[in-house]
Structure formats: structure tokens, C-alpha cells
Amino acid sequence: DTAVSQTPKYLVTQMGNDKSIKCEQNLGHDTMYWYKQDSKKFLKIMFSYNNKELIINETVPNRFSPKSPDKAHLNLHINSLELGDSAVYFCASSQDSGGNTIYFGEGSWLTVV
Amino acid sequence: AQSVSQHNHHVILSEAASLELGCNYSYGGTVNLFWYVQYPGQHLQLLLKYFSGDPLVKGIKGFEAEFIKSKFSFNLRKPSVQWSDTAEYFCAVNEAGGYQKVTFGTGTKLQVIP
């Protein structure tokens, strides 16, 4: 079983659309994350949740809204998609946010056309 | 806030050559340090990590890294690379304890030529 699973893996959509990426972890971890990796492979944290509560919210446009219905799920909803949103979005989890190993999902390749 | 620098952006080696990838961080307090690897088309996987204790850390697949506190460095090494080591390597750091985010370096692309 995949420890951190995210869907869809590939997503091609037009500018202005709204889309969601779902993420689930079956590791029993308390903390989940969303990272964005751009075309230059730069990996930047977007959000971090601990036990369903938002603890890190980097400078991300309001069009991005994470939702954590329970500590095993952290979904990412994006409104009014723009060309610059094209990237690979990685969901991840860790036991806590104090420096334990982060386990990454396989990534969701988002292309906005 | 902490930051991570990886000065080697693209490294090309022949098989059996030795590898050393540089990583420097900036933060004055106690840190946890990581190296992650991303094989082509795949997600990031942990290679090794340092929390405390012996500054020479051994990881999977023959990789090791040495934490030198005075130099704020955590360089990754492997004595003899293989073609299968071709991947992107990311150094990462976070402040020890509490709710601290992990900051990643910009990555080093390693290409191993058979």
C-alpha cells in the first residue's frame, strides 16, 4: 500500500478553472504538507497541518485553499487557475513537525493551458 | 529563518567515480539535516538524516554525509557512483524542536555516465 497517495497524478486544465488535488496518508502521522516543485525543481512548502490545524501557511495566493477533514487527509483546492500554477504538487506527511522524516507522495503534475 | 545552499547545480560523473555534493545552511541554532533523492519521474525519498550524535551519518545505497557544525555544512558523499544514482539530490534543514518547517535546497542534478 502506498503510504502517501495523491490523486490525480496528471491534470491538464484551462486557465480560470477550479481544480482539487486529494491526498491521503496511511502512516498514522500527525502532520501533513503541501509542497510545490517548479520547472527548475525548486521545492517550496506551501502549507502544513498538524492534527487538522493549519500551522504553516507560506506566502501563497488566496486562490489556494487546503482542507483537512481529518488528520489522514489534506486536500488542496485551487481557484481560478493561472499559467504560473503549472508545477508538480507534492503531498507529504511526518510523525510530527519537529524534524521527523517527511514521506512524500508521488506528486501531481498540474499543467495549466 | 533558515536557508539552504547547494552550490553544485549539475554534476556529471563516470561510473565508479567518487561523489561529493555540497550543502551549506544558515541558521545559528540547533538543526536537523536531511538529504533526499528524487529519481527521474518519482517522488522524493529520504537518503539519510542527522539529528544528533555522530556527525558522520550513513544512509541507504552507500551514501554518507558529514555534519561540520563550524562550517554549517552537511556534504553528501559516495565513494563509487553507479548509473542508477542518476537523480536529483536535495539537502534540507529544519530547526530542531517545535513546529518548524523543513527548508529544501535548490537541488543538485547528478548524471552518471556508464
Tab-separated table of C-alpha atoms in Angstrom:
chain	number	residue	atom	x	y	z
A	1	ASP	CA	0.000	0.000	0.000
A	2	THR	CA	1.225	3.468	-0.864
A	3	ALA	CA	1.991	5.386	2.319
A	4	VAL	CA	1.123	8.815	0.943
A	5	SER	CA	-1.188	8.753	-2.025
A	6	GLN	CA	-2.413	11.691	-4.030
A	7	THR	CA	-4.788	11.993	-6.944
A	8	PRO	CA	-4.842	12.824	-9.733
A	9	LYS	CA	-1.278	12.159	-10.867
A	10	TYR	CA	-1.687	14.211	-14.023
A	11	LEU	CA	-4.011	17.135	-14.558
A	12	VAL	CA	-4.279	19.357	-17.609
A	13	THR	CA	-6.768	22.189	-17.349
A	14	GLN	CA	-7.555	25.592	-18.789
A	15	MET	CA	-6.870	28.928	-17.199
A	16	GLY	CA	-9.629	30.120	-14.931
A	17	ASN	CA	-10.803	26.662	-13.930
A	18	ASP	CA	-11.023	25.376	-10.358
A	19	LYS	CA	-9.392	22.075	-9.500
A	20	SER	CA	-8.645	19.927	-6.468
A	21	ILE	CA	-5.892	17.510	-5.591
A	22	LYS	CA	-6.590	14.943	-2.925
A	23	CYS	CA	-4.097	13.421	-0.518
A	24	GLU	CA	-4.308	10.612	1.993
A	25	GLN	CA	-1.687	9.065	4.244
A	26	ASN	CA	-1.998	5.728	5.994
A	27	LEU	CA	1.049	6.108	8.218
A	28	GLY	CA	-0.792	7.435	11.234
A	29	HIS	CA	1.168	10.670	11.045
A	30	ASP	CA	0.004	13.838	12.739
A	31	THR	CA	1.431	16.319	10.246
A	32	MET	CA	0.745	16.757	6.552
A	33	TYR	CA	2.142	19.158	3.986
A	34	TRP	CA	1.746	20.517	0.512
A	35	TYR	CA	4.899	21.350	-1.420
A	36	LYS	CA	5.192	22.923	-4.861
A	37	GLN	CA	8.043	21.993	-7.191
A	38	ASP	CA	8.525	24.327	-10.120
A	39	SER	CA	10.111	23.668	-13.507
A	40	LYS	CA	13.558	24.315	-12.062
A	41	LYS	CA	12.978	21.619	-9.451
A	42	PHE	CA	12.826	24.179	-6.657
A	43	LEU	CA	10.789	22.687	-3.821
A	44	LYS	CA	8.867	25.090	-1.636
A	45	ILE	CA	6.491	24.428	1.209
A	46	MET	CA	3.001	25.820	0.827
A	47	PHE	CA	1.072	24.564	3.832
A	48	SER	CA	1.485	22.374	6.865
A	49	TYR	CA	-1.250	20.916	9.042
A	50	ASN	CA	-0.905	19.223	12.406
A	51	ASN	CA	-3.917	17.252	13.594
A	52	LYS	CA	-6.171	19.115	11.167
A	53	GLU	CA	-4.936	22.513	12.267
A	54	LEU	CA	-3.035	24.858	9.992
A	55	ILE	CA	0.431	25.569	11.379
A	56	ILE	CA	2.392	26.796	8.370
A	57	ASN	CA	0.979	28.982	5.652
A	58	GLU	CA	3.637	30.360	3.398
A	59	THR	CA	3.060	33.263	1.063
A	60	VAL	CA	0.601	31.526	-1.198
A	61	PRO	CA	-2.180	33.239	-3.161
A	62	ASN	CA	-5.634	33.040	-1.612
A	63	ARG	CA	-6.688	31.023	-4.637
A	64	PHE	CA	-5.030	28.060	-2.926
A	65	SER	CA	-7.075	26.640	-0.084
A	66	PRO	CA	-6.097	23.498	1.823
A	67	LYS	CA	-8.681	21.460	3.649
A	68	SER	CA	-8.035	18.759	6.213
A	69	PRO	CA	-11.203	16.815	7.086
A	70	ASP	CA	-9.165	14.552	9.368
A	71	LYS	CA	-5.505	14.065	10.125
A	72	ALA	CA	-5.124	11.418	7.427
A	73	HIS	CA	-6.306	13.702	4.637
A	74	LEU	CA	-5.132	17.029	3.297
A	75	ASN	CA	-6.718	18.214	0.075
A	76	LEU	CA	-5.658	21.203	-1.992
A	77	HIS	CA	-8.203	23.265	-3.870
A	78	ILE	CA	-7.108	25.834	-6.407
A	79	ASN	CA	-9.453	28.505	-7.760
A	80	SER	CA	-9.064	30.489	-10.966
A	81	LEU	CA	-6.022	28.614	-12.176
A	82	GLU	CA	-3.245	30.624	-13.816
A	83	LEU	CA	-0.440	29.602	-16.154
A	84	GLY	CA	2.085	30.105	-13.355
A	85	ASP	CA	0.361	27.451	-11.271
A	86	SER	CA	1.766	24.787	-13.580
A	87	ALA	CA	4.057	22.680	-11.396
A	88	VAL	CA	4.311	19.406	-9.578
A	89	TYR	CA	2.489	19.434	-6.264
A	90	PHE	CA	3.705	17.023	-3.633
A	91	CYS	CA	1.721	15.985	-0.618
A	92	ALA	CA	3.755	14.738	2.333
A	93	SER	CA	3.435	13.670	5.929
A	94	SER	CA	5.578	13.220	9.023
A	95	GLN	CA	5.054	11.905	12.520
A	96	ASP	CA	5.176	15.447	13.820
A	97	SER	CA	6.602	18.697	12.547
A	98	GLY	CA	9.638	18.714	14.801
A	99	GLY	CA	12.001	17.338	12.225
A	100	ASN	CA	10.981	13.758	11.708
A	101	THR	CA	11.385	12.222	8.288
A	102	ILE	CA	8.966	13.566	5.714
A	103	TYR	CA	7.349	10.990	3.475
A	104	PHE	CA	6.323	12.280	0.082
A	105	GLY	CA	3.559	11.277	-2.243
A	106	GLU	CA	4.279	10.619	-5.888
A	107	GLY	CA	3.314	14.080	-6.987
A	108	SER	CA	0.552	15.610	-9.076
A	109	TRP	CA	1.669	17.112	-12.356
A	110	LEU	CA	-0.540	20.141	-12.994
A	111	THR	CA	-0.433	21.828	-16.390
A	112	VAL	CA	-2.487	24.947	-16.960
A	113	VAL	CA	-3.050	25.857	-20.605
B	1	ALA	CA	14.771	31.937	9.053
B	2	GLN	CA	16.955	29.143	7.851
B	3	SER	CA	18.185	28.759	4.280
B	4	VAL	CA	20.000	26.029	2.383
B	5	SER	CA	22.547	26.410	-0.407
B	6	GLN	CA	23.572	23.725	-2.827
B	7	HIS	CA	26.296	25.179	-4.992
B	8	ASN	CA	26.558	22.320	-7.477
B	9	HIS	CA	23.575	22.565	-9.781
B	10	HIS	CA	24.577	19.867	-12.241
B	11	VAL	CA	27.241	17.237	-11.727
B	12	ILE	CA	28.313	14.734	-14.356
B	13	LEU	CA	30.395	11.733	-13.339
B	14	SER	CA	31.516	8.475	-14.833
B	15	GLU	CA	30.578	5.253	-13.114
B	16	ALA	CA	32.902	4.334	-10.229
B	17	ALA	CA	33.898	7.950	-9.681
B	18	SER	CA	33.624	9.383	-6.188
B	19	LEU	CA	30.894	11.860	-5.379
B	20	GLU	CA	30.684	14.809	-3.052
B	21	LEU	CA	27.740	17.210	-3.161
B	22	GLY	CA	27.952	20.374	-1.151
B	23	CYS	CA	25.297	21.656	1.210
B	24	ASN	CA	25.522	24.703	3.434
B	25	TYR	CA	22.836	26.085	5.670
B	26	SER	CA	22.372	29.294	7.527
B	27	TYR	CA	20.901	29.124	10.995
B	28	GLY	CA	22.579	29.702	14.322
B	29	GLY	CA	20.607	27.262	16.436
B	30	THR	CA	20.249	23.515	16.624
B	31	VAL	CA	19.197	21.956	13.352
B	32	ASN	CA	18.108	18.677	11.862
B	33	LEU	CA	19.634	17.920	8.470
B	34	PHE	CA	18.434	15.707	5.642
B	35	TRP	CA	19.367	14.520	2.190
B	36	TYR	CA	16.569	13.457	-0.118
B	37	VAL	CA	16.844	11.901	-3.568
B	38	GLN	CA	14.391	12.217	-6.441
B	39	TYR	CA	14.832	9.692	-9.227
B	40	PRO	CA	13.501	10.723	-12.655
B	41	GLY	CA	9.727	10.933	-12.596
B	42	GLN	CA	9.466	9.872	-8.983
B	43	HIS	CA	8.824	11.401	-5.587
B	44	LEU	CA	11.414	12.398	-3.023
B	45	GLN	CA	12.838	9.694	-0.789
B	46	LEU	CA	14.990	10.063	2.288
B	47	LEU	CA	18.645	9.114	1.844
B	48	LEU	CA	19.853	9.951	5.326
B	49	LYS	CA	19.337	12.359	8.200
B	50	TYR	CA	21.222	13.874	11.090
B	51	PHE	CA	19.570	14.794	14.370
B	52	SER	CA	22.374	14.461	16.926
B	53	GLY	CA	25.315	12.286	17.877
B	54	ASP	CA	27.947	11.056	15.443
B	55	PRO	CA	28.357	13.763	12.789
B	56	LEU	CA	29.135	11.134	10.167
B	57	VAL	CA	25.832	9.685	9.082
B	58	LYS	CA	25.420	6.644	6.894
B	59	GLY	CA	22.365	6.247	4.718
B	60	ILE	CA	20.953	3.915	2.145
B	61	LYS	CA	22.681	2.806	-1.060
B	62	GLY	CA	26.173	3.530	0.232
B	63	PHE	CA	25.664	7.235	0.771
B	64	GLU	CA	27.019	9.100	3.766
B	65	ALA	CA	27.106	12.693	4.922
B	66	GLU	CA	29.194	14.591	7.414
B	67	PHE	CA	27.852	17.374	9.592
B	68	ILE	CA	30.521	20.003	10.239
B	69	LYS	CA	28.958	22.488	12.603
B	70	SER	CA	31.749	25.043	12.336
B	71	LYS	CA	31.277	25.189	8.583
B	72	PHE	CA	27.475	24.943	8.628
B	73	SER	CA	27.860	22.136	6.137
B	74	PHE	CA	26.321	18.744	5.518
B	75	ASN	CA	28.001	17.380	2.399
B	76	LEU	CA	26.839	14.159	0.787
B	77	ARG	CA	29.404	11.588	-0.308
B	78	LYS	CA	29.587	8.252	-2.054
B	79	PRO	CA	32.901	6.550	-2.824
B	80	SER	CA	31.800	4.966	-6.100
B	81	VAL	CA	28.696	6.040	-8.019
B	82	GLN	CA	26.589	3.872	-10.264
B	83	TRP	CA	24.463	4.727	-13.266
B	84	SER	CA	21.392	4.101	-11.099
B	85	ASP	CA	22.417	7.014	-8.869
B	86	THR	CA	21.387	9.418	-11.624
B	87	ALA	CA	18.842	11.633	-9.878
B	88	GLU	CA	18.214	14.991	-8.274
B	89	TYR	CA	19.560	15.370	-4.735
B	90	PHE	CA	18.083	17.775	-2.220
B	91	CYS	CA	19.586	18.916	1.034
B	92	ALA	CA	17.119	20.081	3.678
B	93	VAL	CA	17.209	21.615	7.126
B	94	ASN	CA	14.847	22.497	9.908
B	95	GLU	CA	15.184	23.992	13.341
B	96	ALA	CA	15.174	21.257	15.953
B	97	GLY	CA	12.031	21.001	18.025
B	98	GLY	CA	8.600	22.563	17.803
B	99	TYR	CA	6.604	23.290	14.728
B	100	GLN	CA	9.379	24.147	12.339
B	101	LYS	CA	9.173	23.861	8.612
B	102	VAL	CA	11.726	21.943	6.594
B	103	THR	CA	13.540	24.120	4.071
B	104	PHE	CA	14.932	22.482	0.960
B	105	GLY	CA	17.914	23.491	-1.117
B	106	THR	CA	17.535	24.049	-4.847
B	107	GLY	CA	18.788	20.570	-5.643
B	108	THR	CA	21.762	19.108	-7.483
B	109	LYS	CA	21.212	17.103	-10.610
B	110	LEU	CA	23.607	14.158	-10.749
B	111	GLN	CA	24.159	12.470	-14.062
B	112	VAL	CA	26.230	9.282	-14.051
B	113	ILE	CA	27.611	8.160	-17.374
B	114	PRO	CA	28.070	4.405	-17.879
